[in-house]
Amino acid sequence: MATPREDGKNDIAGVVGAGFMGGGIVQLFACAGYRTKLFDSREGAAAASIAKTTALLQRRLDLGKIDRAELDALTGNASVADRLDDLADATIVIEAMIEDLDNKRGIFQRLEEIVAADCIIATNTSSILVTSITAGMTAPDRALGAHFFNPVPLMRIAKVISTAS
């Protein structure tokens, strides 16, 4: 399970977008011990993504490719956020939606209103300038690009891009 920080709180990761990349990011964080919340505006998409990942890990467990602890970490740490507001207690939120500037910019502006001032807001974009996404934010310096490579749980690498200050 998640390890408490020095201040006694557990780090919570939020993911916006339940597609292939979002599901992989959830698996990576949840299996690393972080309480992880997945939000998607499509009804049932977040639950379906977590169920698909759970089934995939169960198959890998059955084949002896992972141990029980990895599956237990996913099922114990990954949950659905029914509303974007449910990510308010996250210490990092990673947006992994389709490559649409207006949608990404809107999510970043909304997240900035929801999460605490010290929460990192990241995008998994691979084709849009991070500064374009953060252009409408009050504090764009709290945002960054975190481009995960596909498939996320196997590659375990991300390119981190800062915003211009």
PDB file of C-alpha atoms in Angstrom:
ATOM      1  CA  MET A   1       0.000   0.000   0.000  1.00  0.00           C
ATOM      2  CA  ALA A   2       0.986   3.649  -0.184  1.00  0.00           C
ATOM      3  CA  THR A   3       3.787   4.742   2.070  1.00  0.00           C
ATOM      4  CA  PRO A   4       3.047   7.788   4.257  1.00  0.00           C
ATOM      5  CA  ARG A   5       5.096  10.883   3.638  1.00  0.00           C
ATOM      6  CA  GLU A   6       6.951  12.649   6.431  1.00  0.00           C
ATOM      7  CA  ASP A   7       3.867  14.806   7.031  1.00  0.00           C
ATOM      8  CA  GLY A   8       1.794  11.648   7.592  1.00  0.00           C
ATOM      9  CA  LYS A   9      -0.227  11.947   4.390  1.00  0.00           C
ATOM     10  CA  ASN A  10      -0.340   9.375   1.616  1.00  0.00           C
ATOM     11  CA  ASP A  11       0.524  10.520  -1.877  1.00  0.00           C
ATOM     12  CA  ILE A  12      -2.416  10.168  -4.203  1.00  0.00           C
ATOM     13  CA  ALA A  13      -2.025  10.098  -7.966  1.00  0.00           C
ATOM     14  CA  GLY A  14      -4.855  11.159 -10.229  1.00  0.00           C
ATOM     15  CA  VAL A  15      -5.124  10.192 -13.879  1.00  0.00           C
ATOM     16  CA  VAL A  16      -7.479  11.846 -16.358  1.00  0.00           C
ATOM     17  CA  GLY A  17      -8.251   9.683 -19.368  1.00  0.00           C
ATOM     18  CA  ALA A  18      -8.963   5.959 -19.265  1.00  0.00           C
ATOM     19  CA  GLY A  19      -7.514   5.009 -22.623  1.00  0.00           C
ATOM     20  CA  PHE A  20      -4.531   2.749 -23.174  1.00  0.00           C
ATOM     21  CA  MET A  21      -1.991   5.250 -21.843  1.00  0.00           C
ATOM     22  CA  GLY A  22      -4.132   6.345 -18.894  1.00  0.00           C
ATOM     23  CA  GLY A  23      -4.741   2.742 -17.884  1.00  0.00           C
ATOM     24  CA  GLY A  24      -1.020   2.030 -18.067  1.00  0.00           C
ATOM     25  CA  ILE A  25      -0.216   5.067 -15.922  1.00  0.00           C
ATOM     26  CA  VAL A  26      -2.766   3.909 -13.336  1.00  0.00           C
ATOM     27  CA  GLN A  27      -1.156   0.456 -13.282  1.00  0.00           C
ATOM     28  CA  LEU A  28       2.324   1.952 -12.878  1.00  0.00           C
ATOM     29  CA  PHE A  29       1.373   4.196  -9.947  1.00  0.00           C
ATOM     30  CA  ALA A  30      -0.965   1.726  -8.206  1.00  0.00           C
ATOM     31  CA  CYS A  31       1.532  -1.139  -8.416  1.00  0.00           C
ATOM     32  CA  ALA A  32       4.209   1.186  -7.031  1.00  0.00           C
ATOM     33  CA  GLY A  33       2.032   1.645  -3.939  1.00  0.00           C
ATOM     34  CA  TYR A  34       0.296   4.934  -4.630  1.00  0.00           C
ATOM     35  CA  ARG A  35      -3.431   5.325  -4.113  1.00  0.00           C
ATOM     36  CA  THR A  36      -4.475   6.094  -7.666  1.00  0.00           C
ATOM     37  CA  LYS A  37      -7.750   7.548  -8.919  1.00  0.00           C
ATOM     38  CA  LEU A  38      -8.812   7.325 -12.558  1.00  0.00           C
ATOM     39  CA  PHE A  39     -11.291   9.784 -14.075  1.00  0.00           C
ATOM     40  CA  ASP A  40     -12.816   9.718 -17.529  1.00  0.00           C
ATOM     41  CA  SER A  41     -15.792  11.737 -18.708  1.00  0.00           C
ATOM     42  CA  ARG A  42     -17.134   8.727 -20.623  1.00  0.00           C
ATOM     43  CA  GLU A  43     -19.572   6.820 -18.424  1.00  0.00           C
ATOM     44  CA  GLY A  44     -18.038   3.543 -17.249  1.00  0.00           C
ATOM     45  CA  ALA A  45     -14.709   4.046 -19.037  1.00  0.00           C
ATOM     46  CA  ALA A  46     -12.617   4.345 -15.867  1.00  0.00           C
ATOM     47  CA  ALA A  47     -14.139   1.232 -14.282  1.00  0.00           C
ATOM     48  CA  ALA A  48     -13.698  -0.694 -17.531  1.00  0.00           C
ATOM     49  CA  SER A  49     -10.049   0.354 -17.754  1.00  0.00           C
ATOM     50  CA  ILE A  50      -9.277  -0.791 -14.211  1.00  0.00           C
ATOM     51  CA  ALA A  51     -11.162  -4.067 -14.797  1.00  0.00           C
ATOM     52  CA  LYS A  52      -9.201  -4.683 -18.004  1.00  0.00           C
ATOM     53  CA  THR A  53      -5.895  -4.056 -16.242  1.00  0.00           C
ATOM     54  CA  THR A  54      -6.914  -6.300 -13.350  1.00  0.00           C
ATOM     55  CA  ALA A  55      -7.783  -9.097 -15.783  1.00  0.00           C
ATOM     56  CA  LEU A  56      -4.474  -8.631 -17.601  1.00  0.00           C
ATOM     57  CA  LEU A  57      -2.501  -8.860 -14.361  1.00  0.00           C
ATOM     58  CA  GLN A  58      -4.539 -11.885 -13.252  1.00  0.00           C
ATOM     59  CA  ARG A  59      -3.554 -13.618 -16.493  1.00  0.00           C
ATOM     60  CA  ARG A  60       0.107 -12.693 -15.937  1.00  0.00           C
ATOM     61  CA  LEU A  61      -0.174 -14.060 -12.379  1.00  0.00           C
ATOM     62  CA  ASP A  62      -1.714 -17.298 -13.674  1.00  0.00           C
ATOM     63  CA  LEU A  63       1.218 -17.659 -16.088  1.00  0.00           C
ATOM     64  CA  GLY A  64       3.730 -17.068 -13.287  1.00  0.00           C
ATOM     65  CA  LYS A  65       5.040 -13.844 -14.818  1.00  0.00           C
ATOM     66  CA  ILE A  66       4.232 -11.674 -11.773  1.00  0.00           C
ATOM     67  CA  ASP A  67       3.715 -12.344  -8.099  1.00  0.00           C
ATOM     68  CA  ARG A  68       0.479 -11.897  -6.165  1.00  0.00           C
ATOM     69  CA  ALA A  69       1.729  -8.662  -4.571  1.00  0.00           C
ATOM     70  CA  GLU A  70       1.601  -6.805  -7.895  1.00  0.00           C
ATOM     71  CA  LEU A  71      -2.025  -7.766  -8.528  1.00  0.00           C
ATOM     72  CA  ASP A  72      -2.934  -6.972  -4.918  1.00  0.00           C
ATOM     73  CA  ALA A  73      -1.266  -3.562  -5.206  1.00  0.00           C
ATOM     74  CA  LEU A  74      -3.370  -2.737  -8.259  1.00  0.00           C
ATOM     75  CA  THR A  75      -6.654  -3.892  -6.760  1.00  0.00           C
ATOM     76  CA  GLY A  76      -5.883  -2.261  -3.425  1.00  0.00           C
ATOM     77  CA  ASN A  77      -4.747   1.090  -4.794  1.00  0.00           C
ATOM     78  CA  ALA A  78      -6.624   1.799  -8.046  1.00  0.00           C
ATOM     79  CA  SER A  79     -10.085   3.319  -7.890  1.00  0.00           C
ATOM     80  CA  VAL A  80     -12.547   5.233 -10.040  1.00  0.00           C
ATOM     81  CA  ALA A  81     -13.052   8.965  -9.635  1.00  0.00           C
ATOM     82  CA  ASP A  82     -16.662   9.602 -10.611  1.00  0.00           C
ATOM     83  CA  ARG A  83     -16.085  13.339 -10.973  1.00  0.00           C
ATOM     84  CA  LEU A  84     -13.046  15.428 -11.738  1.00  0.00           C
ATOM     85  CA  ASP A  85     -13.560  17.013  -8.297  1.00  0.00           C
ATOM     86  CA  ASP A  86     -12.734  13.606  -6.758  1.00  0.00           C
ATOM     87  CA  LEU A  87      -9.077  14.327  -7.619  1.00  0.00           C
ATOM     88  CA  ALA A  88      -8.955  17.261  -5.171  1.00  0.00           C
ATOM     89  CA  ASP A  89      -6.710  15.372  -2.727  1.00  0.00           C
ATOM     90  CA  ALA A  90      -4.180  14.249  -5.340  1.00  0.00           C
ATOM     91  CA  THR A  91      -0.541  15.297  -5.047  1.00  0.00           C
ATOM     92  CA  ILE A  92      -0.024  14.710  -8.782  1.00  0.00           C
ATOM     93  CA  VAL A  93      -2.549  14.523 -11.615  1.00  0.00           C
ATOM     94  CA  ILE A  94      -1.533  13.253 -15.033  1.00  0.00           C
ATOM     95  CA  GLU A  95      -3.748  14.054 -17.987  1.00  0.00           C
ATOM     96  CA  ALA A  96      -3.724  11.335 -20.652  1.00  0.00           C
ATOM     97  CA  MET A  97      -6.537  12.333 -22.981  1.00  0.00           C
ATOM     98  CA  ILE A  98      -6.658  12.452 -26.760  1.00  0.00           C
ATOM     99  CA  GLU A  99      -4.390  15.017 -28.402  1.00  0.00           C
ATOM    100  CA  ASP A 100      -6.825  17.949 -28.472  1.00  0.00           C
ATOM    101  CA  LEU A 101      -5.434  21.281 -27.295  1.00  0.00           C
ATOM    102  CA  ASP A 102      -8.747  22.830 -26.259  1.00  0.00           C
ATOM    103  CA  ASN A 103      -9.758  19.792 -24.187  1.00  0.00           C
ATOM    104  CA  LYS A 104      -6.341  19.554 -22.519  1.00  0.00           C
ATOM    105  CA  ARG A 105      -6.249  23.286 -21.794  1.00  0.00           C
ATOM    106  CA  GLY A 106      -9.749  23.126 -20.278  1.00  0.00           C
ATOM    107  CA  ILE A 107      -8.818  20.169 -18.061  1.00  0.00           C
ATOM    108  CA  PHE A 108      -5.674  21.942 -16.829  1.00  0.00           C
ATOM    109  CA  GLN A 109      -7.613  25.096 -15.980  1.00  0.00           C
ATOM    110  CA  ARG A 110     -10.299  23.079 -14.176  1.00  0.00           C
ATOM    111  CA  LEU A 111      -7.714  20.989 -12.287  1.00  0.00           C
ATOM    112  CA  GLU A 112      -5.978  24.160 -11.161  1.00  0.00           C
ATOM    113  CA  GLU A 113      -9.262  25.177  -9.480  1.00  0.00           C
ATOM    114  CA  ILE A 114      -9.766  21.750  -7.860  1.00  0.00           C
ATOM    115  CA  VAL A 115      -6.410  20.522  -6.546  1.00  0.00           C
ATOM    116  CA  ALA A 116      -4.187  22.009  -3.828  1.00  0.00           C
ATOM    117  CA  ALA A 117      -1.641  24.653  -4.775  1.00  0.00           C
ATOM    118  CA  ASP A 118       1.248  22.181  -4.324  1.00  0.00           C
ATOM    119  CA  CYS A 119      -0.274  19.504  -6.584  1.00  0.00           C
ATOM    120  CA  ILE A 120       1.681  18.863  -9.767  1.00  0.00           C
ATOM    121  CA  ILE A 121      -0.464  18.855 -12.900  1.00  0.00           C
ATOM    122  CA  ALA A 122       1.131  16.945 -15.773  1.00  0.00           C
ATOM    123  CA  THR A 123       0.246  16.066 -19.335  1.00  0.00           C
ATOM    124  CA  ASN A 124       1.213  12.901 -21.159  1.00  0.00           C
ATOM    125  CA  THR A 125       1.093  14.686 -24.514  1.00  0.00           C
ATOM    126  CA  SER A 126       3.505  13.663 -27.213  1.00  0.00           C
ATOM    127  CA  SER A 127       2.588  16.211 -29.872  1.00  0.00           C
ATOM    128  CA  ILE A 128       1.360  19.443 -28.237  1.00  0.00           C
ATOM    129  CA  LEU A 129       3.673  21.982 -26.627  1.00  0.00           C
ATOM    130  CA  VAL A 130       3.231  21.893 -22.865  1.00  0.00           C
ATOM    131  CA  THR A 131       3.300  25.703 -22.778  1.00  0.00           C
ATOM    132  CA  SER A 132       0.324  25.740 -25.167  1.00  0.00           C
ATOM    133  CA  ILE A 133      -1.660  23.542 -22.790  1.00  0.00           C
ATOM    134  CA  THR A 134      -0.747  25.611 -19.726  1.00  0.00           C
ATOM    135  CA  ALA A 135      -1.320  28.997 -21.432  1.00  0.00           C
ATOM    136  CA  GLY A 136      -4.601  29.668 -19.598  1.00  0.00           C
ATOM    137  CA  MET A 137      -3.395  28.634 -16.141  1.00  0.00           C
ATOM    138  CA  THR A 138      -2.901  31.081 -13.299  1.00  0.00           C
ATOM    139  CA  ALA A 139       0.275  29.267 -12.176  1.00  0.00           C
ATOM    140  CA  PRO A 140       1.697  27.410 -15.191  1.00  0.00           C
ATOM    141  CA  ASP A 141       4.958  26.762 -13.312  1.00  0.00           C
ATOM    142  CA  ARG A 142       3.182  23.991 -11.344  1.00  0.00           C
ATOM    143  CA  ALA A 143       2.569  22.070 -14.573  1.00  0.00           C
ATOM    144  CA  LEU A 144       4.837  19.851 -16.625  1.00  0.00           C
ATOM    145  CA  GLY A 145       4.916  17.310 -19.384  1.00  0.00           C
ATOM    146  CA  ALA A 146       5.348  13.689 -18.337  1.00  0.00           C
ATOM    147  CA  HIS A 147       5.437  11.727 -21.561  1.00  0.00           C
ATOM    148  CA  PHE A 148       5.278   8.046 -20.718  1.00  0.00           C
ATOM    149  CA  PHE A 149       6.414   5.521 -23.285  1.00  0.00           C
ATOM    150  CA  ASN A 150       4.196   2.724 -24.496  1.00  0.00           C
ATOM    151  CA  PRO A 151       3.456   0.283 -22.943  1.00  0.00           C
ATOM    152  CA  VAL A 152       3.736   2.249 -19.705  1.00  0.00           C
ATOM    153  CA  PRO A 153       4.088  -0.641 -17.199  1.00  0.00           C
ATOM    154  CA  LEU A 154       6.857  -2.296 -19.215  1.00  0.00           C
ATOM    155  CA  MET A 155       8.848   0.741 -20.347  1.00  0.00           C
ATOM    156  CA  ARG A 156       9.012   2.406 -16.899  1.00  0.00           C
ATOM    157  CA  ILE A 157      10.466   5.547 -18.380  1.00  0.00           C
ATOM    158  CA  ALA A 158       9.026   9.008 -18.871  1.00  0.00           C
ATOM    159  CA  LYS A 159      10.319  12.134 -20.532  1.00  0.00           C
ATOM    160  CA  VAL A 160       9.753  15.136 -18.238  1.00  0.00           C
ATOM    161  CA  ILE A 161       9.260  18.550 -19.835  1.00  0.00           C
ATOM    162  CA  SER A 162       9.143  21.736 -17.770  1.00  0.00           C
ATOM    163  CA  THR A 163       7.113  24.771 -18.692  1.00  0.00           C
ATOM    164  CA  ALA A 164       8.844  28.010 -19.647  1.00  0.00           C
ATOM    165  CA  SER A 165       9.005  30.429 -16.739  1.00  0.00           C
TER     166      SER A 165
END
